[in-house]
mmCIF file of C-alpha atoms and ligand atoms in Angstrom:
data_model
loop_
_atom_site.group_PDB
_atom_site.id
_atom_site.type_symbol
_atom_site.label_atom_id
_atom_site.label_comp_id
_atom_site.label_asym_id
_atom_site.label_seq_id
_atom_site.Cartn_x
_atom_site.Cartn_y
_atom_site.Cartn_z
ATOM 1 C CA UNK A 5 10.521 -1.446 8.950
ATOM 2 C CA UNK A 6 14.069 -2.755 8.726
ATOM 3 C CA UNK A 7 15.293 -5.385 6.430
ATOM 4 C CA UNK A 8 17.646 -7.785 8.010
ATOM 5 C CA UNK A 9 19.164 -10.500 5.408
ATOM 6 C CA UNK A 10 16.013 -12.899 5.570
ATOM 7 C CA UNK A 11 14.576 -11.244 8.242
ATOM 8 C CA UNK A 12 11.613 -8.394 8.128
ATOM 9 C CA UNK A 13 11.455 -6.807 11.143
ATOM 10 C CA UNK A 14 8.342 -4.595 11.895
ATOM 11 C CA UNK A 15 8.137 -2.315 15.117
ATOM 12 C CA UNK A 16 4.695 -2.170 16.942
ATOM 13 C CA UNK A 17 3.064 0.606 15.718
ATOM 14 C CA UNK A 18 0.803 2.339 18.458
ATOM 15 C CA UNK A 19 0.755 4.154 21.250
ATOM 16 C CA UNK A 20 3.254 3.251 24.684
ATOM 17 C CA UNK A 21 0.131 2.138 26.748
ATOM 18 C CA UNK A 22 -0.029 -0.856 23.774
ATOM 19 C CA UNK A 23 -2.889 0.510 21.737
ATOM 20 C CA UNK A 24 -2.067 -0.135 17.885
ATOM 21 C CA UNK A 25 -2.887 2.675 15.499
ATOM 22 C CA UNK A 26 -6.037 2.351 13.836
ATOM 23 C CA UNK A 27 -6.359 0.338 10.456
ATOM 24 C CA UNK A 28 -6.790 3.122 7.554
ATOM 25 C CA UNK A 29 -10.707 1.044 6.882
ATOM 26 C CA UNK A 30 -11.496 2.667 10.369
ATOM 27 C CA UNK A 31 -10.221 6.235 9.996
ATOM 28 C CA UNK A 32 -11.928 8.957 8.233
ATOM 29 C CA UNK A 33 -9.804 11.316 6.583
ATOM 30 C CA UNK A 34 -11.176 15.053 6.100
ATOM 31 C CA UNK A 35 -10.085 15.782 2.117
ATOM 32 C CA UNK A 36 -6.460 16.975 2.798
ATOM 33 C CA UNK A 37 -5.353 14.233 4.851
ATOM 34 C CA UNK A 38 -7.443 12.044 2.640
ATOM 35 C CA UNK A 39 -5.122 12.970 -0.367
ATOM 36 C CA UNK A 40 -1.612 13.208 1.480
ATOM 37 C CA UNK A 41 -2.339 9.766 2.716
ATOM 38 C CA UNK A 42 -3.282 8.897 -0.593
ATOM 39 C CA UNK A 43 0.021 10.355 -2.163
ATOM 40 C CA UNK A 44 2.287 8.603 0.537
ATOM 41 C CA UNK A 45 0.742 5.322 -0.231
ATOM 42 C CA UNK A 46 1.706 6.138 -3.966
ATOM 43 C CA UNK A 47 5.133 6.266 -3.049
ATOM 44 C CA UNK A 48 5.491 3.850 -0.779
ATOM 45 C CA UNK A 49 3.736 1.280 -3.536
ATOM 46 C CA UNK A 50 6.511 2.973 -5.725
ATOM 47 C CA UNK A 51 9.229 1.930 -3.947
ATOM 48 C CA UNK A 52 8.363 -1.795 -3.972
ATOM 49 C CA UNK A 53 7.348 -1.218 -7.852
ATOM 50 C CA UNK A 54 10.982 -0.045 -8.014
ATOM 51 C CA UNK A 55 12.012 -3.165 -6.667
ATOM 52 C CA UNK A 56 9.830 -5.136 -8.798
ATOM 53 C CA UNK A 57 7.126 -6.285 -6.318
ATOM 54 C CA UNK A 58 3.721 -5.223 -4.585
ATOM 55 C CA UNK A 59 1.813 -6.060 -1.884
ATOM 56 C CA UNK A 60 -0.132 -8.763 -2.885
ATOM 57 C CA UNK A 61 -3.249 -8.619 -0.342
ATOM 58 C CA UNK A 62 -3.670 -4.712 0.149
ATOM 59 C CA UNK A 63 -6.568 -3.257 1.468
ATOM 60 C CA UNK A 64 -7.787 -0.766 3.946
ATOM 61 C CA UNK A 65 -7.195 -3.078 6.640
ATOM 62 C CA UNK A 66 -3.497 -3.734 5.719
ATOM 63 C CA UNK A 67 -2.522 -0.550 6.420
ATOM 64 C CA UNK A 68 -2.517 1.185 9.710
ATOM 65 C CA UNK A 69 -2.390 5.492 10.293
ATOM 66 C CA UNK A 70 0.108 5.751 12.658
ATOM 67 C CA UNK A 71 1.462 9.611 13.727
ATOM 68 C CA UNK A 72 -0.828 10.541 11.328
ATOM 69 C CA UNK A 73 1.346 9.036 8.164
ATOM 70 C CA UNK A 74 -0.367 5.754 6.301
ATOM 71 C CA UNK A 75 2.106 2.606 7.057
ATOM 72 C CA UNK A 76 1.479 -0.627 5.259
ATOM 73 C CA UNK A 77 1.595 -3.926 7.372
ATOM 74 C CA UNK A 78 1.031 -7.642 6.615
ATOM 75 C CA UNK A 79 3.734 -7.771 3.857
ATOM 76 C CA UNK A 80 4.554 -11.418 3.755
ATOM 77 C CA UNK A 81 2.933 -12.268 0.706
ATOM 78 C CA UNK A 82 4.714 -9.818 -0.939
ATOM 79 C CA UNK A 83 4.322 -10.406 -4.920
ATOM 80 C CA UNK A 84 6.518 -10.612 -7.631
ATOM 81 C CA UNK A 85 5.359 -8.773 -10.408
ATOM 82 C CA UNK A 86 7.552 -9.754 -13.283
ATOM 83 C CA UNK A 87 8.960 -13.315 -12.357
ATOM 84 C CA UNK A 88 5.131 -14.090 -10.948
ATOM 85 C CA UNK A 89 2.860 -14.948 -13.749
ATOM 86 C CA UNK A 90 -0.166 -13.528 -11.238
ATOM 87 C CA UNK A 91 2.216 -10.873 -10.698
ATOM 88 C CA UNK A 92 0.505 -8.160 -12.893
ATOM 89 C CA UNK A 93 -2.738 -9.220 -11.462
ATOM 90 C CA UNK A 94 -1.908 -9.007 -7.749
ATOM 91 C CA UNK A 95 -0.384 -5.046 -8.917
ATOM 92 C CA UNK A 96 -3.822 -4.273 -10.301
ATOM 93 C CA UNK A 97 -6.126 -5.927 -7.331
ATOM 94 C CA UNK A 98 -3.612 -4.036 -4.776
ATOM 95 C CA UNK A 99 -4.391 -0.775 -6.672
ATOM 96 C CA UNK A 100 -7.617 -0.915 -7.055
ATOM 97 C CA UNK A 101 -8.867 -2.290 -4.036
ATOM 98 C CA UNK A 102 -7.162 0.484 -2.113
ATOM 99 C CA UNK A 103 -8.312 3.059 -4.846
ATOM 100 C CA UNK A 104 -11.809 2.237 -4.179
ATOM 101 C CA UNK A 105 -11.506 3.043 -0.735
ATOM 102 C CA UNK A 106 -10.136 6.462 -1.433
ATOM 103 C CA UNK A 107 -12.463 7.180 -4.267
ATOM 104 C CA UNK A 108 -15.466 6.345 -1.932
ATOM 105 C CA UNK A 109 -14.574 9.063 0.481
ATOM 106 C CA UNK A 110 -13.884 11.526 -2.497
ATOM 107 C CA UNK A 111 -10.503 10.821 -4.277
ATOM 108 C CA UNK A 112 -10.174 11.829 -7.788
ATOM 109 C CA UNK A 113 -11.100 8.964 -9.709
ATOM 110 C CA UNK A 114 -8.360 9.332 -12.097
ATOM 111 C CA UNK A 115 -5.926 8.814 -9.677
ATOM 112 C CA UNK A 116 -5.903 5.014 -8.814
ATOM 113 C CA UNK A 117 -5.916 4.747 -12.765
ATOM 114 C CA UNK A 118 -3.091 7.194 -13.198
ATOM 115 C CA UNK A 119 -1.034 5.329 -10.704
ATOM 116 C CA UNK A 120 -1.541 1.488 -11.755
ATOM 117 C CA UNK A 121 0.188 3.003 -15.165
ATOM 118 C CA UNK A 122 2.780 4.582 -13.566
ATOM 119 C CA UNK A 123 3.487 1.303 -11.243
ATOM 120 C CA UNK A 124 3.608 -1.210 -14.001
ATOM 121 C CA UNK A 125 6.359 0.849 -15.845
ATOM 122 C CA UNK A 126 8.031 0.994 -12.708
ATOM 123 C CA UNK A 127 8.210 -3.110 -12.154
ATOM 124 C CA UNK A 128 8.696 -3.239 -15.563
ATOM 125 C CA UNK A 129 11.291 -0.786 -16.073
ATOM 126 C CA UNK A 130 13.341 -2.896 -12.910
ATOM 127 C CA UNK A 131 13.424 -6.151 -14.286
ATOM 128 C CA UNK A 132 12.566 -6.906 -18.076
HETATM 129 N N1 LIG P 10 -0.092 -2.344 15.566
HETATM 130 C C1 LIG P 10 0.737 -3.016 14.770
HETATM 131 N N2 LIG P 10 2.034 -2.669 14.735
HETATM 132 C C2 LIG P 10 2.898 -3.323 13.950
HETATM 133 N N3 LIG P 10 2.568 -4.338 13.154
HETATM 134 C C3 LIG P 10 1.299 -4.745 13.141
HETATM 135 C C4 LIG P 10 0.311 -4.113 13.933
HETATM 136 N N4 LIG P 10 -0.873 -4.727 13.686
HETATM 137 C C5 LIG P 10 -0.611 -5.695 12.787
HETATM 138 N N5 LIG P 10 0.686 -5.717 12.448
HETATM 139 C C6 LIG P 10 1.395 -6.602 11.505
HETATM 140 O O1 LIG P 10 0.571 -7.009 10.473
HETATM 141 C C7 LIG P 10 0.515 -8.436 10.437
HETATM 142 C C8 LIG P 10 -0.853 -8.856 10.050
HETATM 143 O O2 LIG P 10 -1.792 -8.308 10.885
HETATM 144 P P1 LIG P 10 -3.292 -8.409 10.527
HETATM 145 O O3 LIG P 10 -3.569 -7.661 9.241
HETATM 146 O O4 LIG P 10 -4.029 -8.002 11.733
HETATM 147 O O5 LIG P 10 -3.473 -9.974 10.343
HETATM 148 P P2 LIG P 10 -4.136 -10.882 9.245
HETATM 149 O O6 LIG P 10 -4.578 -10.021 8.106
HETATM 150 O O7 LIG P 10 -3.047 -11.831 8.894
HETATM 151 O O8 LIG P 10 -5.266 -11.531 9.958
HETATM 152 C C9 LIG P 10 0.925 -8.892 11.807
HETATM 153 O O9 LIG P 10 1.521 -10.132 11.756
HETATM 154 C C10 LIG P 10 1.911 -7.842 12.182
HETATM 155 O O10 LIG P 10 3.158 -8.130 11.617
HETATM 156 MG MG1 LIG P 11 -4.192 -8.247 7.486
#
């Protein structure tokens, strides 16, 4: 992705022929991959924390596996988590709803937990 002023610019993710990469709802992971994916997520969900937003509608079907590496797509939404007064909310439904689809196929259950902490110091620590 590629920032540009106003402008977000996303580049077809897929294959040449024009097959997109599968949405992560319709992969299944064996437990390694499962957990990488997992971790990359976590950082990438850092990053925006770090800027003081999240997704706002994140799911399994928001994100696509492309090259074998977890991208997330459909970021116009993208929340505020401090100057939105929903903002903590939309953090929490983001992390969850895409912690439940990792814990269902065997994620630590701690994790999603461990990581909504972490990501509400982050936004928090960016903008007071
Ligand atoms: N294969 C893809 N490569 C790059 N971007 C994609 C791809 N599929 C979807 N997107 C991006 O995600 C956005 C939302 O797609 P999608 O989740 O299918 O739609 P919605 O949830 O709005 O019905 C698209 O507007 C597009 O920017
Ligand atoms: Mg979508």
């Amino acid at each position: 992705m590629s920032v540009a002023g106003t402008e977000v610019l996303l580049e077809f993710l897929g294959t040449p022929d024009g097959t997109a990469a599968p949405r992560l709802a319709a992969t299944r992971p064996a437990a390694d991959e499962r957990d990488a994916w997992w971790h990359e997520l976590a950082g990438a969900l850092g990053i925006l924390a770090d800027l003081g937003y999240t997704h706002g509608d994140l799911s399994a079907y928001n994100v696509l596996v492309h090259d074998g590496r977890p991208v997330l797509i459909d970021l116009p939404q993208v929340v505020d988590v401090v100057g939105n007064p929903q903002g903590p909310g939309f953090l929490e439904r983001d992390v969850r709803r895409l912690g439940e689809w990792f814990t269902a196929r065997g994620l630590d259950p701690a994790a999603p937990e461990r990581l909504l902490t972490e990501l509400r110091e982050r936004s928090r620590l960016r903008r007071p």
